[in-house]
Amino acid sequence: MFEDFIDEHVDVGEARLRVRHGGSGAPVLLLHGHPRTHATWHRVAPLLAADFTVVCPDLRGYGQSSKPPSTPDHEPYSKRAMAGDCVRLMRALGHERFAVVGHDRGAYVAQRLGLDHPEAVTHVAVLDVVPIGEALARCDAGFASAWWHWFFLGQTAKPAERVINADPDAWYGLTPEVMGQEAYDDLRAALHDPETVHAMCEDYRAGLGLDRAADDADRAAGRTIACPLLALWATGDDMEDLYGDVLAVWRGWAENVDGGPIESGHHLAEEAPDQLAARLRLFLKG
C-alpha cells in the first residue's frame, strides 16, 4: 500500500500521530472514519498524489496513533481536540494551508477544522454525514434503530468496551475482500488493542456531549464554513432516507456547498475509489 509514501510518527503535542504522506502539489488531508485507520485511503491516495501532496493520518486514539488519557467530560476525544492535532500535523509537515477530506467520524473533524481554523483550511469535503448537532437534533426512531451504535458506544453506564473486547472479530465482522488484505491487517491489529477500542468509544462519548455542544454553539452564533464545501454520500447508505435533501442540510452550515451521491456502500474510499477520487480532484482544483 501507499507506494512511494513516507510512513512515520509525528509528535503534535497532546498526541503522536501515525501518518503516511506523499505526492506533490497543493496539500490535502484525508481523515478516516470509525473503526478504520488511515489505510482506508490506500486506493484513493495514489490517485490524488499526482496532483496533490496527500497526508493520511490515524486520528488520535485510532490505529497506531497514541491514545491520550480520557477524562470525565471526554474532551481528549472531541473533534475540536482532533482538529487541533491535524493543524499541528500539517504545520509540522510544512503546510500552513490545506484542504481536508473526511469520512464518517473523520468528516466531523473536517467540519470542525473548517469552523475553528478558517485561516488554515482551503476546502472541506465531508463524506456520508451531516453535522453531529443536526443528526442528534433530528434523531427519531428510524435513526436510533439504524445508528444504535452511536448510543451503545457513547453511553457509560454499561461500557461497550467489555462486549467488543470479548471478540473484536465477531463484533466488527470485517473481511479483507473489499478493503484489501494489507488494509485489513492494519485495521485488525488496531481492533485487537483494548486501548484503541476504549479510545473509539470515547470518540462517540465526546460526540454525544462536547461535539454536539460545539455544533449547537456554532449554530446559535451563526458561524459557518467560509471555504467551499463538498458533501458526498453513498447510495447504499441511508443519508437521503434520514435527511432528504442532504445538500440543503449542509447549506445551513457553509456558504458554498456542492455535492451529491456516489454509487457505493458506506466505505466509499474502499468501494468506489475511482469515482471518489475523480469528484475530489474536480472539487480541489476548482
C-alpha atoms as a printed R data frame, in Angstrom:
    type eleno elety resid chain resno       x       y      z
1   ATOM     1    CA   MET     A     1   0.000   0.000  0.000
2   ATOM     2    CA   PHE     A     2   0.951   3.655 -0.431
3   ATOM     3    CA   GLU     A     3   3.898   3.081 -2.757
4   ATOM     4    CA   ASP     A     4   6.410   5.972 -2.527
5   ATOM     5    CA   PHE     A     5   4.635   7.400  0.542
6   ATOM     6    CA   ILE     A     6   6.566   8.144  3.740
7   ATOM     7    CA   ASP     A     7   5.321   6.262  6.831
8   ATOM     8    CA   GLU     A     8   6.216   7.971 10.115
9   ATOM     9    CA   HIS     A     9   5.005   9.077 13.528
10  ATOM    10    CA   VAL     A    10   4.731  12.815 14.215
11  ATOM    11    CA   ASP     A    11   4.518  14.425 17.666
12  ATOM    12    CA   VAL     A    12   1.719  17.025 17.637
13  ATOM    13    CA   GLY     A    13   1.807  17.873 21.339
14  ATOM    14    CA   GLU     A    14  -1.066  16.100 23.050
15  ATOM    15    CA   ALA     A    15  -0.754  13.089 20.742
16  ATOM    16    CA   ARG     A    16   1.648  11.313 18.450
17  ATOM    17    CA   LEU     A    17   0.074  10.529 15.079
18  ATOM    18    CA   ARG     A    18   0.988   7.817 12.656
19  ATOM    19    CA   VAL     A    19   0.858   9.327  9.180
20  ATOM    20    CA   ARG     A    20   1.556   8.408  5.580
21  ATOM    21    CA   HIS     A    21   2.249  11.220  3.159
22  ATOM    22    CA   GLY     A    22   3.401  11.547 -0.414
23  ATOM    23    CA   GLY     A    23   2.743  13.092 -3.796
24  ATOM    24    CA   SER     A    24   3.288  16.683 -4.907
25  ATOM    25    CA   GLY     A    25   1.193  19.791 -5.257
26  ATOM    26    CA   ALA     A    26  -1.311  21.524 -3.006
27  ATOM    27    CA   PRO     A    27  -1.734  19.665  0.316
28  ATOM    28    CA   VAL     A    28  -4.842  17.638  1.094
29  ATOM    29    CA   LEU     A    29  -5.522  15.890  4.392
30  ATOM    30    CA   LEU     A    30  -7.575  12.660  4.278
31  ATOM    31    CA   LEU     A    31  -9.316  11.650  7.536
32  ATOM    32    CA   HIS     A    32 -10.773   8.185  8.094
33  ATOM    33    CA   GLY     A    33 -13.897   7.193  9.999
34  ATOM    34    CA   HIS     A    34 -14.793   4.555 12.593
35  ATOM    35    CA   PRO     A    35 -13.383   1.960 13.041
36  ATOM    36    CA   ARG     A    36 -10.954   2.426 10.169
37  ATOM    37    CA   THR     A    37  -7.355   3.607 10.089
38  ATOM    38    CA   HIS     A    38  -5.545   5.770  7.522
39  ATOM    39    CA   ALA     A    39  -5.257   2.598  5.396
40  ATOM    40    CA   THR     A    40  -8.864   3.031  4.241
41  ATOM    41    CA   TRP     A    41  -7.459   5.602  1.764
42  ATOM    42    CA   HIS     A    42  -4.908   3.259  0.171
43  ATOM    43    CA   ARG     A    43  -6.755   3.195 -3.169
44  ATOM    44    CA   VAL     A    44  -7.651   6.901 -3.257
45  ATOM    45    CA   ALA     A    45  -4.392   8.432 -2.045
46  ATOM    46    CA   PRO     A    46  -2.269   7.249 -5.024
47  ATOM    47    CA   LEU     A    47  -4.896   8.550 -7.451
48  ATOM    48    CA   LEU     A    48  -4.643  12.023 -5.899
49  ATOM    49    CA   ALA     A    49  -0.876  12.010 -5.387
50  ATOM    50    CA   ALA     A    50  -0.101  13.011 -8.993
51  ATOM    51    CA   ASP     A    51  -1.784  16.381 -8.391
52  ATOM    52    CA   PHE     A    52  -1.641  16.853 -4.625
53  ATOM    53    CA   THR     A    53   0.530  16.299 -1.590
54  ATOM    54    CA   VAL     A    54  -1.601  13.719  0.239
55  ATOM    55    CA   VAL     A    55  -1.481  13.296  4.019
56  ATOM    56    CA   CYS     A    56  -3.254  10.345  5.664
57  ATOM    57    CA   PRO     A    57  -3.035  10.115  9.473
58  ATOM    58    CA   ASP     A    58  -4.545   7.789 12.012
59  ATOM    59    CA   LEU     A    59  -6.675  10.104 14.150
60  ATOM    60    CA   ARG     A    60  -5.753  10.224 17.815
61  ATOM    61    CA   GLY     A    61  -6.982   7.051 19.511
62  ATOM    62    CA   TYR     A    62  -7.197   5.111 16.248
63  ATOM    63    CA   GLY     A    63  -4.747   2.749 14.570
64  ATOM    64    CA   GLN     A    64  -1.156   3.290 15.653
65  ATOM    65    CA   SER     A    65  -1.648   6.870 16.844
66  ATOM    66    CA   SER     A    66  -1.336   7.493 20.582
67  ATOM    67    CA   LYS     A    67  -4.248   7.307 22.976
68  ATOM    68    CA   PRO     A    68  -4.319  10.336 25.301
69  ATOM    69    CA   PRO     A    69  -5.814   9.591 28.726
70  ATOM    70    CA   SER     A    70  -9.573  10.049 28.812
71  ATOM    71    CA   THR     A    71 -11.313  12.482 31.159
72  ATOM    72    CA   PRO     A    72 -14.819  12.539 32.658
73  ATOM    73    CA   ASP     A    73 -16.015  15.001 30.000
74  ATOM    74    CA   HIS     A    74 -14.286  13.025 27.168
75  ATOM    75    CA   GLU     A    75 -12.611  16.221 25.899
76  ATOM    76    CA   PRO     A    76  -9.415  14.476 24.676
77  ATOM    77    CA   TYR     A    77 -11.552  12.710 22.049
78  ATOM    78    CA   SER     A    78 -13.607  15.707 20.989
79  ATOM    79    CA   LYS     A    79 -13.473  16.684 17.342
80  ATOM    80    CA   ARG     A    80 -12.059  20.041 18.443
81  ATOM    81    CA   ALA     A    81  -9.074  18.248 20.000
82  ATOM    82    CA   MET     A    82  -8.644  16.071 16.908
83  ATOM    83    CA   ALA     A    83  -8.833  19.127 14.649
84  ATOM    84    CA   GLY     A    84  -6.081  20.759 16.683
85  ATOM    85    CA   ASP     A    85  -3.921  17.672 16.126
86  ATOM    86    CA   CYS     A    86  -4.489  17.981 12.389
87  ATOM    87    CA   VAL     A    87  -3.456  21.637 12.214
88  ATOM    88    CA   ARG     A    88  -0.262  20.888 14.154
89  ATOM    89    CA   LEU     A    89   0.444  17.834 11.999
90  ATOM    90    CA   MET     A    90   0.122  19.777  8.775
91  ATOM    91    CA   ARG     A    91   2.329  22.563 10.094
92  ATOM    92    CA   ALA     A    92   4.936  20.001 11.147
93  ATOM    93    CA   LEU     A    93   4.918  18.719  7.556
94  ATOM    94    CA   GLY     A    94   5.298  22.273  6.216
95  ATOM    95    CA   HIS     A    95   1.684  23.024  5.261
96  ATOM    96    CA   GLU     A    96   0.160  26.204  6.703
97  ATOM    97    CA   ARG     A    97  -2.935  25.957  4.477
98  ATOM    98    CA   PHE     A    98  -4.523  22.783  3.207
99  ATOM    99    CA   ALA     A    99  -7.692  21.077  2.017
100 ATOM   100    CA   VAL     A   100  -9.342  18.405  4.156
101 ATOM   101    CA   VAL     A   101 -11.493  15.412  3.241
102 ATOM   102    CA   GLY     A   102 -13.194  13.417  5.985
103 ATOM   103    CA   HIS     A   103 -15.312  10.287  6.011
104 ATOM   104    CA   ASP     A   104 -17.708   9.305  8.798
105 ATOM   105    CA   ARG     A   105 -16.137  10.370 12.154
106 ATOM   106    CA   GLY     A   106 -13.298  11.986 10.220
107 ATOM   107    CA   ALA     A   107 -15.847  14.190  8.472
108 ATOM   108    CA   TYR     A   108 -16.797  15.701 11.840
109 ATOM   109    CA   VAL     A   109 -13.127  16.555 12.347
110 ATOM   110    CA   ALA     A   110 -13.068  18.100  8.856
111 ATOM   111    CA   GLN     A   111 -16.157  20.164  9.714
112 ATOM   112    CA   ARG     A   112 -14.536  21.314 12.961
113 ATOM   113    CA   LEU     A   113 -11.369  22.285 11.072
114 ATOM   114    CA   GLY     A   114 -13.434  24.439  8.743
115 ATOM   115    CA   LEU     A   115 -15.233  26.143 11.626
116 ATOM   116    CA   ASP     A   116 -12.357  26.520 14.104
117 ATOM   117    CA   HIS     A   117  -9.409  27.065 11.759
118 ATOM   118    CA   PRO     A   118 -10.644  29.014  8.713
119 ATOM   119    CA   GLU     A   119  -7.206  30.564  8.251
120 ATOM   120    CA   ALA     A   120  -5.722  27.107  7.639
121 ATOM   121    CA   VAL     A   121  -8.375  25.357  5.529
122 ATOM   122    CA   THR     A   122  -8.919  25.964  1.807
123 ATOM   123    CA   HIS     A   123 -11.562  23.304  1.052
124 ATOM   124    CA   VAL     A   124 -13.691  20.925  3.138
125 ATOM   125    CA   ALA     A   125 -15.142  17.668  1.796
126 ATOM   126    CA   VAL     A   126 -17.421  15.577  4.003
127 ATOM   127    CA   LEU     A   127 -18.466  12.023  3.158
128 ATOM   128    CA   ASP     A   128 -21.592  10.282  4.442
129 ATOM   129    CA   VAL     A   129 -22.512  12.692  7.253
130 ATOM   130    CA   VAL     A   130 -24.467  15.707  8.335
131 ATOM   131    CA   PRO     A   131 -23.174  17.645 11.375
132 ATOM   132    CA   ILE     A   132 -23.437  15.801 14.691
133 ATOM   133    CA   GLY     A   133 -25.680  18.529 16.068
134 ATOM   134    CA   GLU     A   134 -28.036  18.122 13.117
135 ATOM   135    CA   ALA     A   135 -28.080  14.326 13.378
136 ATOM   136    CA   LEU     A   136 -28.942  14.365 17.073
137 ATOM   137    CA   ALA     A   137 -31.493  17.177 16.772
138 ATOM   138    CA   ARG     A   138 -33.265  15.223 14.025
139 ATOM   139    CA   CYS     A   139 -32.908  11.835 15.740
140 ATOM   140    CA   ASP     A   140 -36.043   9.702 15.625
141 ATOM   141    CA   ALA     A   141 -36.835   6.014 15.944
142 ATOM   142    CA   GLY     A   142 -35.507   5.348 12.438
143 ATOM   143    CA   PHE     A   143 -32.140   6.900 13.220
144 ATOM   144    CA   ALA     A   144 -31.957   5.206 16.625
145 ATOM   145    CA   SER     A   145 -32.690   1.843 15.023
146 ATOM   146    CA   ALA     A   146 -30.213   2.175 12.156
147 ATOM   147    CA   TRP     A   147 -27.468   4.005 14.064
148 ATOM   148    CA   TRP     A   148 -27.950   2.462 17.507
149 ATOM   149    CA   HIS     A   149 -24.188   2.008 17.864
150 ATOM   150    CA   TRP     A   150 -23.871   5.781 18.451
151 ATOM   151    CA   PHE     A   151 -25.693   5.327 21.744
152 ATOM   152    CA   PHE     A   152 -24.218   1.947 22.656
153 ATOM   153    CA   LEU     A   153 -20.638   3.169 22.168
154 ATOM   154    CA   GLY     A   154 -21.392   6.570 23.641
155 ATOM   155    CA   GLN     A   155 -23.030   5.575 26.925
156 ATOM   156    CA   THR     A   156 -21.055   4.974 30.126
157 ATOM   157    CA   ALA     A   157 -23.456   3.115 32.434
158 ATOM   158    CA   LYS     A   158 -22.513  -0.236 30.874
159 ATOM   159    CA   PRO     A   159 -19.348   0.473 28.857
160 ATOM   160    CA   ALA     A   160 -19.222  -1.125 25.427
161 ATOM   161    CA   GLU     A   161 -15.525  -1.969 25.671
162 ATOM   162    CA   ARG     A   162 -16.147  -5.226 27.577
163 ATOM   163    CA   VAL     A   163 -18.526  -6.507 24.907
164 ATOM   164    CA   ILE     A   164 -16.283  -5.538 21.969
165 ATOM   165    CA   ASN     A   165 -13.043  -6.802 23.503
166 ATOM   166    CA   ALA     A   166 -14.576 -10.209 24.161
167 ATOM   167    CA   ASP     A   167 -14.393 -10.909 20.399
168 ATOM   168    CA   PRO     A   168 -13.416  -7.928 18.193
169 ATOM   169    CA   ASP     A   169 -13.538 -10.002 15.004
170 ATOM   170    CA   ALA     A   170 -17.127 -11.057 15.653
171 ATOM   171    CA   TRP     A   171 -18.186  -7.568 16.745
172 ATOM   172    CA   TYR     A   172 -16.848  -5.755 13.697
173 ATOM   173    CA   GLY     A   173 -17.400  -8.589 11.213
174 ATOM   174    CA   LEU     A   174 -14.686  -7.320  8.875
175 ATOM   175    CA   THR     A   175 -13.125  -9.222  5.994
176 ATOM   176    CA   PRO     A   176 -10.282  -8.385  3.595
177 ATOM   177    CA   GLU     A   177 -12.314  -8.906  0.429
178 ATOM   178    CA   VAL     A   178 -13.452  -5.300 -0.020
179 ATOM   179    CA   MET     A   179 -10.758  -3.291  1.752
180 ATOM   180    CA   GLY     A   180  -7.761  -5.406  0.684
181 ATOM   181    CA   GLN     A   181  -5.543  -7.686  2.762
182 ATOM   182    CA   GLU     A   182  -2.972  -5.104  3.892
183 ATOM   183    CA   ALA     A   183  -5.595  -2.583  4.961
184 ATOM   184    CA   TYR     A   184  -7.464  -5.363  6.757
185 ATOM   185    CA   ASP     A   185  -4.334  -6.481  8.589
186 ATOM   186    CA   ASP     A   186  -3.633  -2.897  9.696
187 ATOM   187    CA   LEU     A   187  -7.181  -2.457 10.930
188 ATOM   188    CA   ARG     A   188  -7.433  -5.851 12.640
189 ATOM   189    CA   ALA     A   189  -4.271  -5.201 14.639
190 ATOM   190    CA   ALA     A   190  -5.793  -1.948 15.900
191 ATOM   191    CA   LEU     A   191  -9.124  -3.513 16.821
192 ATOM   192    CA   HIS     A   192  -7.415  -6.148 18.940
193 ATOM   193    CA   ASP     A   193  -5.860  -3.414 21.099
194 ATOM   194    CA   PRO     A   194  -8.171  -2.666 24.077
195 ATOM   195    CA   GLU     A   195  -6.747   0.870 24.325
196 ATOM   196    CA   THR     A   196  -7.870   1.547 20.754
197 ATOM   197    CA   VAL     A   197 -11.346   0.193 21.467
198 ATOM   198    CA   HIS     A   198 -11.609   2.433 24.536
199 ATOM   199    CA   ALA     A   199 -10.457   5.472 22.557
200 ATOM   200    CA   MET     A   200 -13.016   4.814 19.824
201 ATOM   201    CA   CYS     A   201 -15.781   4.632 22.427
202 ATOM   202    CA   GLU     A   202 -14.512   7.914 23.863
203 ATOM   203    CA   ASP     A   203 -14.871   9.415 20.373
204 ATOM   204    CA   TYR     A   204 -18.590   8.566 20.479
205 ATOM   205    CA   ARG     A   205 -18.967   9.765 24.074
206 ATOM   206    CA   ALA     A   206 -17.498  13.106 23.064
207 ATOM   207    CA   GLY     A   207 -19.864  13.101 20.096
208 ATOM   208    CA   LEU     A   208 -22.964  12.912 22.291
209 ATOM   209    CA   GLY     A   209 -21.699  15.647 24.599
210 ATOM   210    CA   LEU     A   210 -18.978  18.154 23.749
211 ATOM   211    CA   ASP     A   211 -19.200  17.755 19.975
212 ATOM   212    CA   ARG     A   212 -22.929  18.332 19.945
213 ATOM   213    CA   ALA     A   213 -22.491  21.326 22.247
214 ATOM   214    CA   ALA     A   214 -19.860  22.778 19.895
215 ATOM   215    CA   ASP     A   215 -22.206  22.401 16.926
216 ATOM   216    CA   ASP     A   216 -25.100  23.939 18.851
217 ATOM   217    CA   ALA     A   217 -22.930  26.900 19.880
218 ATOM   218    CA   ASP     A   218 -21.852  27.477 16.283
219 ATOM   219    CA   ARG     A   219 -25.436  27.347 15.095
220 ATOM   220    CA   ALA     A   220 -26.581  29.776 17.792
221 ATOM   221    CA   ALA     A   221 -23.757  32.179 16.907
222 ATOM   222    CA   GLY     A   222 -24.394  31.895 13.171
223 ATOM   223    CA   ARG     A   223 -20.885  30.600 12.441
224 ATOM   224    CA   THR     A   224 -20.471  28.830  9.103
225 ATOM   225    CA   ILE     A   225 -17.689  27.334  7.000
226 ATOM   226    CA   ALA     A   226 -16.481  30.048  4.643
227 ATOM   227    CA   CYS     A   227 -14.412  27.934  2.239
228 ATOM   228    CA   PRO     A   228 -16.003  25.700 -0.430
229 ATOM   229    CA   LEU     A   229 -17.642  22.550  0.955
230 ATOM   230    CA   LEU     A   230 -18.307  19.318 -0.943
231 ATOM   231    CA   ALA     A   231 -20.781  16.831  0.549
232 ATOM   232    CA   LEU     A   232 -20.832  13.332 -0.945
233 ATOM   233    CA   TRP     A   233 -22.713  10.274  0.229
234 ATOM   234    CA   ALA     A   234 -23.072   6.620 -0.700
235 ATOM   235    CA   THR     A   235 -26.241   5.462 -2.456
236 ATOM   236    CA   GLY     A   236 -26.044   2.281 -0.373
237 ATOM   237    CA   ASP     A   237 -26.258   4.279  2.847
238 ATOM   238    CA   ASP     A   238 -29.393   5.891  4.291
239 ATOM   239    CA   MET     A   239 -28.484   9.571  4.118
240 ATOM   240    CA   GLU     A   240 -31.375  10.559  1.866
241 ATOM   241    CA   ASP     A   241 -33.836   8.406  3.813
242 ATOM   242    CA   LEU     A   242 -32.837  10.126  7.037
243 ATOM   243    CA   TYR     A   243 -32.313  13.704  5.858
244 ATOM   244    CA   GLY     A   244 -34.000  14.097  2.473
245 ATOM   245    CA   ASP     A   245 -32.032  16.849  0.728
246 ATOM   246    CA   VAL     A   246 -28.560  16.336  2.211
247 ATOM   247    CA   LEU     A   247 -27.129  19.411  0.492
248 ATOM   248    CA   ALA     A   248 -29.883  21.559  1.970
249 ATOM   249    CA   VAL     A   249 -28.784  20.465  5.441
250 ATOM   250    CA   TRP     A   250 -25.188  21.447  4.723
251 ATOM   251    CA   ARG     A   251 -26.244  24.806  3.242
252 ATOM   252    CA   GLY     A   252 -27.151  25.790  6.773
253 ATOM   253    CA   TRP     A   253 -23.518  25.259  7.770
254 ATOM   254    CA   ALA     A   254 -21.450  26.508  4.845
255 ATOM   255    CA   GLU     A   255 -21.559  29.401  2.401
256 ATOM   256    CA   ASN     A   256 -20.591  27.486 -0.768
257 ATOM   257    CA   VAL     A   257 -21.939  23.915 -0.956
258 ATOM   258    CA   ASP     A   258 -21.879  21.343 -3.747
259 ATOM   259    CA   GLY     A   259 -22.044  17.563 -3.910
260 ATOM   260    CA   GLY     A   260 -24.237  14.558 -4.477
261 ATOM   261    CA   PRO     A   261 -24.390  10.769 -4.257
262 ATOM   262    CA   ILE     A   262 -21.837   8.162 -5.360
263 ATOM   263    CA   GLU     A   263 -22.833   4.620 -6.269
264 ATOM   264    CA   SER     A   264 -21.258   2.757 -3.362
265 ATOM   265    CA   GLY     A   265 -21.660   1.258  0.053
266 ATOM   266    CA   HIS     A   266 -20.690   3.208  3.160
267 ATOM   267    CA   HIS     A   267 -16.915   2.936  2.728
268 ATOM   268    CA   LEU     A   268 -16.585   4.951 -0.478
269 ATOM   269    CA   ALA     A   269 -12.776   5.080 -0.450
270 ATOM   270    CA   GLU     A   270 -12.616   1.291 -0.498
271 ATOM   271    CA   GLU     A   271 -15.645   0.508 -2.667
272 ATOM   272    CA   ALA     A   272 -15.631   3.347 -5.232
273 ATOM   273    CA   PRO     A   273 -12.111   4.832 -5.197
274 ATOM   274    CA   ASP     A   274 -12.041   5.920 -8.844
275 ATOM   275    CA   GLN     A   275 -15.336   7.787 -8.676
276 ATOM   276    CA   LEU     A   276 -14.461   9.349 -5.332
277 ATOM   277    CA   ALA     A   277 -11.002  10.466 -6.451
278 ATOM   278    CA   ALA     A   278 -12.465  11.995 -9.616
279 ATOM   279    CA   ARG     A   279 -15.038  14.001 -7.657
280 ATOM   280    CA   LEU     A   280 -12.405  15.151 -5.179
281 ATOM   281    CA   ARG     A   281  -9.961  16.164 -7.900
282 ATOM   282    CA   LEU     A   282 -12.559  18.357 -9.615
283 ATOM   283    CA   PHE     A   283 -13.517  19.966 -6.320
284 ATOM   284    CA   LEU     A   284  -9.963  20.578 -5.127
285 ATOM   285    CA   LYS     A   285  -8.837  22.026 -8.437
286 ATOM   286    CA   GLY     A   286 -11.884  24.278 -8.764
